[in-house]
PDB file of C-alpha atoms in Angstrom:
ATOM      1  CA  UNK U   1      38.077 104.065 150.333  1.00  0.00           C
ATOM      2  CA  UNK U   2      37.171 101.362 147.956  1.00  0.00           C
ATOM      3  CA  UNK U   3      37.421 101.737 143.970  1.00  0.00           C
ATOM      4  CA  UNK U   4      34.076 100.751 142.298  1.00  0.00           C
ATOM      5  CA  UNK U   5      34.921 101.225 138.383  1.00  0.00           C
ATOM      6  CA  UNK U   6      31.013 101.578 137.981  1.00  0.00           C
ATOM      7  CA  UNK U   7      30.864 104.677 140.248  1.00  0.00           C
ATOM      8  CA  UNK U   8      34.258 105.901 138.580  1.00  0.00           C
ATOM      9  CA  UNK U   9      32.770 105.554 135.137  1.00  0.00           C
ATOM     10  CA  UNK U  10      29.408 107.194 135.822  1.00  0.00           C
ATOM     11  CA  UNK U  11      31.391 110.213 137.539  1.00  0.00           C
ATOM     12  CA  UNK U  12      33.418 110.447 134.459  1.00  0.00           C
ATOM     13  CA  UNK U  13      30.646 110.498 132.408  1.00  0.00           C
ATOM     14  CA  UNK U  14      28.582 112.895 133.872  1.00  0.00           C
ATOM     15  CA  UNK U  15      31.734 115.130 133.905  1.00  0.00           C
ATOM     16  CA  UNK U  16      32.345 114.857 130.227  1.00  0.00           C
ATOM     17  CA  UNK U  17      28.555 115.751 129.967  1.00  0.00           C
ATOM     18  CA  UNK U  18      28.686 118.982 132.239  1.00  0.00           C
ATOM     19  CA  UNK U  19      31.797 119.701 130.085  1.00  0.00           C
ATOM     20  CA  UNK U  20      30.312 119.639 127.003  1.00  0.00           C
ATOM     21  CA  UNK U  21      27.366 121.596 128.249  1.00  0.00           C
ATOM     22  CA  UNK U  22      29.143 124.689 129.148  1.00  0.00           C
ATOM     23  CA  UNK U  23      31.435 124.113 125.758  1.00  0.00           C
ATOM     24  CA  UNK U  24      27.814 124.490 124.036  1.00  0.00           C
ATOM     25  CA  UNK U  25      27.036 127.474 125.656  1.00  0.00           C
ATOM     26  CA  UNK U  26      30.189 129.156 124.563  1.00  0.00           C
ATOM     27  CA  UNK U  27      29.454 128.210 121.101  1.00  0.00           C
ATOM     28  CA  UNK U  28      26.058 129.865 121.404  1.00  0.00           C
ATOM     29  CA  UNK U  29      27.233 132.822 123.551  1.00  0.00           C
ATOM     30  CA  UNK U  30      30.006 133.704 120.393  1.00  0.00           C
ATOM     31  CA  UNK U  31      27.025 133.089 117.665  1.00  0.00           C
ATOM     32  CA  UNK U  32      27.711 136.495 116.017  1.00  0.00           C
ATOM     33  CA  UNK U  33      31.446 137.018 116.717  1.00  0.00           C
ATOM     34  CA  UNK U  34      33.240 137.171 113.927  1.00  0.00           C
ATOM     35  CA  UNK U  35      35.677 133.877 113.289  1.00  0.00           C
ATOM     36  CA  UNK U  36      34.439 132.264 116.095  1.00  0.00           C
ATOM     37  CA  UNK U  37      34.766 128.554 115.063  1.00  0.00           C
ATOM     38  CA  UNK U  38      31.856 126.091 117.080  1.00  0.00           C
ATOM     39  CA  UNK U  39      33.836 123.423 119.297  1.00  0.00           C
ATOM     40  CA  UNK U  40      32.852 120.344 121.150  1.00  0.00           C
ATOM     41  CA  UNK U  41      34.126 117.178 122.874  1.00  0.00           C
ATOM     42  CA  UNK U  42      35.420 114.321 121.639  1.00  0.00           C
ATOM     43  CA  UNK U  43      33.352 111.249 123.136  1.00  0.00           C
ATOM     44  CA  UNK U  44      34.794 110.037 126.188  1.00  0.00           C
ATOM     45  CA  UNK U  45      36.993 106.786 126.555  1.00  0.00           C
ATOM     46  CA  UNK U  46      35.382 103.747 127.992  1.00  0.00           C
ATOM     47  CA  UNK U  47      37.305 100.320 128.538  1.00  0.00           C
ATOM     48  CA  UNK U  48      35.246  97.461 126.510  1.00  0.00           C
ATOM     49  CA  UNK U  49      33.912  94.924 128.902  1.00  0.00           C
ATOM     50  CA  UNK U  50      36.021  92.356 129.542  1.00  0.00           C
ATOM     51  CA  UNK U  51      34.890  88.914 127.957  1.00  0.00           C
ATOM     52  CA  UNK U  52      36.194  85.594 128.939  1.00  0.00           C
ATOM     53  CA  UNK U  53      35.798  83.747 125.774  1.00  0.00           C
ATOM     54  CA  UNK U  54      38.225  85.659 123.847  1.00  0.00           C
ATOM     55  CA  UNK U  55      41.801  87.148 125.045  1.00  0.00           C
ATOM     56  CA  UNK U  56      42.302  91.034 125.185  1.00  0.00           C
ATOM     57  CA  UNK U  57      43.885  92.657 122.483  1.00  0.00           C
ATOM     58  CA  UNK U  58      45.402  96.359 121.553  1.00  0.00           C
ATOM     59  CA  UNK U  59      44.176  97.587 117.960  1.00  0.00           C
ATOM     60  CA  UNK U  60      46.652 101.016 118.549  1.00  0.00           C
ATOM     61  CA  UNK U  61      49.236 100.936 120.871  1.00  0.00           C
ATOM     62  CA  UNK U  62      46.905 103.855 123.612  1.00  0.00           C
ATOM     63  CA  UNK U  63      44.558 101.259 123.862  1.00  0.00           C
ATOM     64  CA  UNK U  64      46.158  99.465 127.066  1.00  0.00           C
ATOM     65  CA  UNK U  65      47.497 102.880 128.846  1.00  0.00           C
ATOM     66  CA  UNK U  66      44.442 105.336 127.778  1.00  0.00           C
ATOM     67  CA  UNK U  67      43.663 106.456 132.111  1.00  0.00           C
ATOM     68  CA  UNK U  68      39.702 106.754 132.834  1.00  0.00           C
ATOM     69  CA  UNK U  69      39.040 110.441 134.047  1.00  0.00           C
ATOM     70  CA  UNK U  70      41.831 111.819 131.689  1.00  0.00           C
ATOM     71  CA  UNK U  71      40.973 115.066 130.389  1.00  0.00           C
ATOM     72  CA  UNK U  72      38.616 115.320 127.875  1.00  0.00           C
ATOM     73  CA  UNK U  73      40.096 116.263 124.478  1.00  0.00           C
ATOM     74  CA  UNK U  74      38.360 119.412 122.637  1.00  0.00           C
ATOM     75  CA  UNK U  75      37.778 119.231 118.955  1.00  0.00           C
ATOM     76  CA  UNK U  76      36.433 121.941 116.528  1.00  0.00           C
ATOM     77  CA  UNK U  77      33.072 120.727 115.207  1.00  0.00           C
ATOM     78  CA  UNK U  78      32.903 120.974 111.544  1.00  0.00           C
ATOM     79  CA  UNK U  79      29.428 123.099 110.791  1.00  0.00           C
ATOM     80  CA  UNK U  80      28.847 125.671 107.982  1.00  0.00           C
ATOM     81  CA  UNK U  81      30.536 128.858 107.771  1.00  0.00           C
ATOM     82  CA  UNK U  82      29.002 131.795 107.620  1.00  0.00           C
ATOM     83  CA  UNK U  83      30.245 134.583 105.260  1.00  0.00           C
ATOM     84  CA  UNK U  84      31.989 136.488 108.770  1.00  0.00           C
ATOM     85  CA  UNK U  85      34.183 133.257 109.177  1.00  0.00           C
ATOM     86  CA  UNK U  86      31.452 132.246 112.044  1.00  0.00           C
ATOM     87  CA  UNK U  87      31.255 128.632 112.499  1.00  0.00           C
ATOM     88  CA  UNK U  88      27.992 128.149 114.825  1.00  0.00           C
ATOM     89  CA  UNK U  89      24.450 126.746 113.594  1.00  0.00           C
ATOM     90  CA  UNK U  90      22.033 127.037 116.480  1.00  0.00           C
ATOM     91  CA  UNK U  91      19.994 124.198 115.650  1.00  0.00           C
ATOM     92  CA  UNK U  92      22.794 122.025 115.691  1.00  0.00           C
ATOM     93  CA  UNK U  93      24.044 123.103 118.888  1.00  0.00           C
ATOM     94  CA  UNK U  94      20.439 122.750 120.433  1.00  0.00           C
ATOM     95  CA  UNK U  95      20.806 119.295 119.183  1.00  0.00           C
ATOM     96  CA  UNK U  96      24.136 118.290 121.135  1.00  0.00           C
ATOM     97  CA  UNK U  97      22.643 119.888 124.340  1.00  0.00           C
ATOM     98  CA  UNK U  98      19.776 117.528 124.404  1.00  0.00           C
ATOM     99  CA  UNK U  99      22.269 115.152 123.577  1.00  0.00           C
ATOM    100  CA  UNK U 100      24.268 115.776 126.686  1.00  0.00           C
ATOM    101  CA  UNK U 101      21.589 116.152 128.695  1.00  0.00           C
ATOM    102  CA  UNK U 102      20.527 112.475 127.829  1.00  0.00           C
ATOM    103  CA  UNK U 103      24.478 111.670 128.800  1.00  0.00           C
ATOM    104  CA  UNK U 104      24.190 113.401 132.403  1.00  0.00           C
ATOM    105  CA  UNK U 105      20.534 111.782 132.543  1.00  0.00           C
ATOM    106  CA  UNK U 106      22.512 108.025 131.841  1.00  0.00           C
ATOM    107  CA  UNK U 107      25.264 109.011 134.527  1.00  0.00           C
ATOM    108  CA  UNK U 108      22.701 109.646 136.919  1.00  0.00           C
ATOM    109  CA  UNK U 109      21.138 106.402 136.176  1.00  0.00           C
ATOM    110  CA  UNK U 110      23.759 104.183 136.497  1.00  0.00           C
ATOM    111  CA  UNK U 111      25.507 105.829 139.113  1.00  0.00           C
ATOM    112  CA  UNK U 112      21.522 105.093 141.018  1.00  0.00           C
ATOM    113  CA  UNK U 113      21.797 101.400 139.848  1.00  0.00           C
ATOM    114  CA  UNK U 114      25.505 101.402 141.073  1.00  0.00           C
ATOM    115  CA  UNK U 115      24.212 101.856 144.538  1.00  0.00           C
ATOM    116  CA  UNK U 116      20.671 100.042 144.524  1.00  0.00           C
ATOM    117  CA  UNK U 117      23.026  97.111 143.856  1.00  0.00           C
ATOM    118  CA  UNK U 118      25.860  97.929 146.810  1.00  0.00           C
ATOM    119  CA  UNK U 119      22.425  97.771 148.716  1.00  0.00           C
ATOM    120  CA  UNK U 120      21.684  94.601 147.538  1.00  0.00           C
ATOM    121  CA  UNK U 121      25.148  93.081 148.394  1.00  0.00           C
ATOM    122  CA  UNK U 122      24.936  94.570 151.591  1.00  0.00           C
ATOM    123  CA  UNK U 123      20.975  93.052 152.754  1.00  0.00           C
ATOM    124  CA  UNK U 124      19.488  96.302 152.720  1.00  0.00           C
ATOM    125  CA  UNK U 125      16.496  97.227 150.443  1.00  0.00           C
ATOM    126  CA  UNK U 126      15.624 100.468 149.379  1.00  0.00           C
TER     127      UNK U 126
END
C-alpha cells in the first residue's frame, strides 16, 4: 500500500470533523441538564509545508514528534453559564456545526483533488 500524506491528511480531517459533529450534538442533547459544561475539539494538527528557502525549525519541543491521526484532544468551550451551572448556548453551537460541516465539505474536496491528480500522473482523465 503506498502512503500519500494528502489522502492521510484529508482522512484525518474529515475525522476530526465527524468528531466534532457528534461532540456538538452532545452539547445540544444536555442543553437543559443541570452542570452540563459545552465541549469541543481542539483544531487538529497539521505539519506546515515544507519550504526550501528556509531550514525547519521547532518553536516547542512537540513540534517535531506531534503523529498525524493522533487523537483529537477535547477541550471545554468557554460559553455563558446559565444560573443551573449549564454551559450550552444554542446559537453558538449551531455556529460550530456549520463550521464543521465546511471542514468535512474541505476533506471531501481535497481528498477529490488528491485523486483527480493520481489520475493525472497515471494518463487517465476523468
Amino acid at each position: 500500500m503506498i502512503d500519500v500524506p494528502l489522502f492521510r491528511d484529508a482522512m484525518q480531517l474529515a475525522r476530526h470533523a465527524g468528531e466534532r459533529q457528534r461532540l456538538i450534538a452532545e452539547n445540544l442533547a444536555n442543553r437543559d441538564t443541570p452542570g452540563y459544561r459545552s465541549r469541543d475539539l481542539a483544531p487538529p494538527q497539521f505539519p506546515a509545508p515544507i519550504s526550501f528557502a528556509e531550514t525547519m525549525r521547532a518553536t516547542r519541543a512537540a513540534h517535531a514528534t506531534d503523529p498525524i491521526g493522533g487523537a483529537p484532544r477535547v477541550v471545554e468551550a468557554r460559553q455563558g453559564v446559565e444560573p443551573n451551572g449549564n454551559g450550552v448556548d444554542v446559537g453558538v453551537e449551531m455556529v460550530r456545526a456549520a463550521g464543521a460541516e465546511g471542514q468535512h465539505r474541505l476533506a471531501l474536496g481535497v481528498y477529490g483533488k488528491a485523486i483527480d491528480l493520481m489520475r493525472l500522473g497515471l494518463g487517465r482523465q476523468r
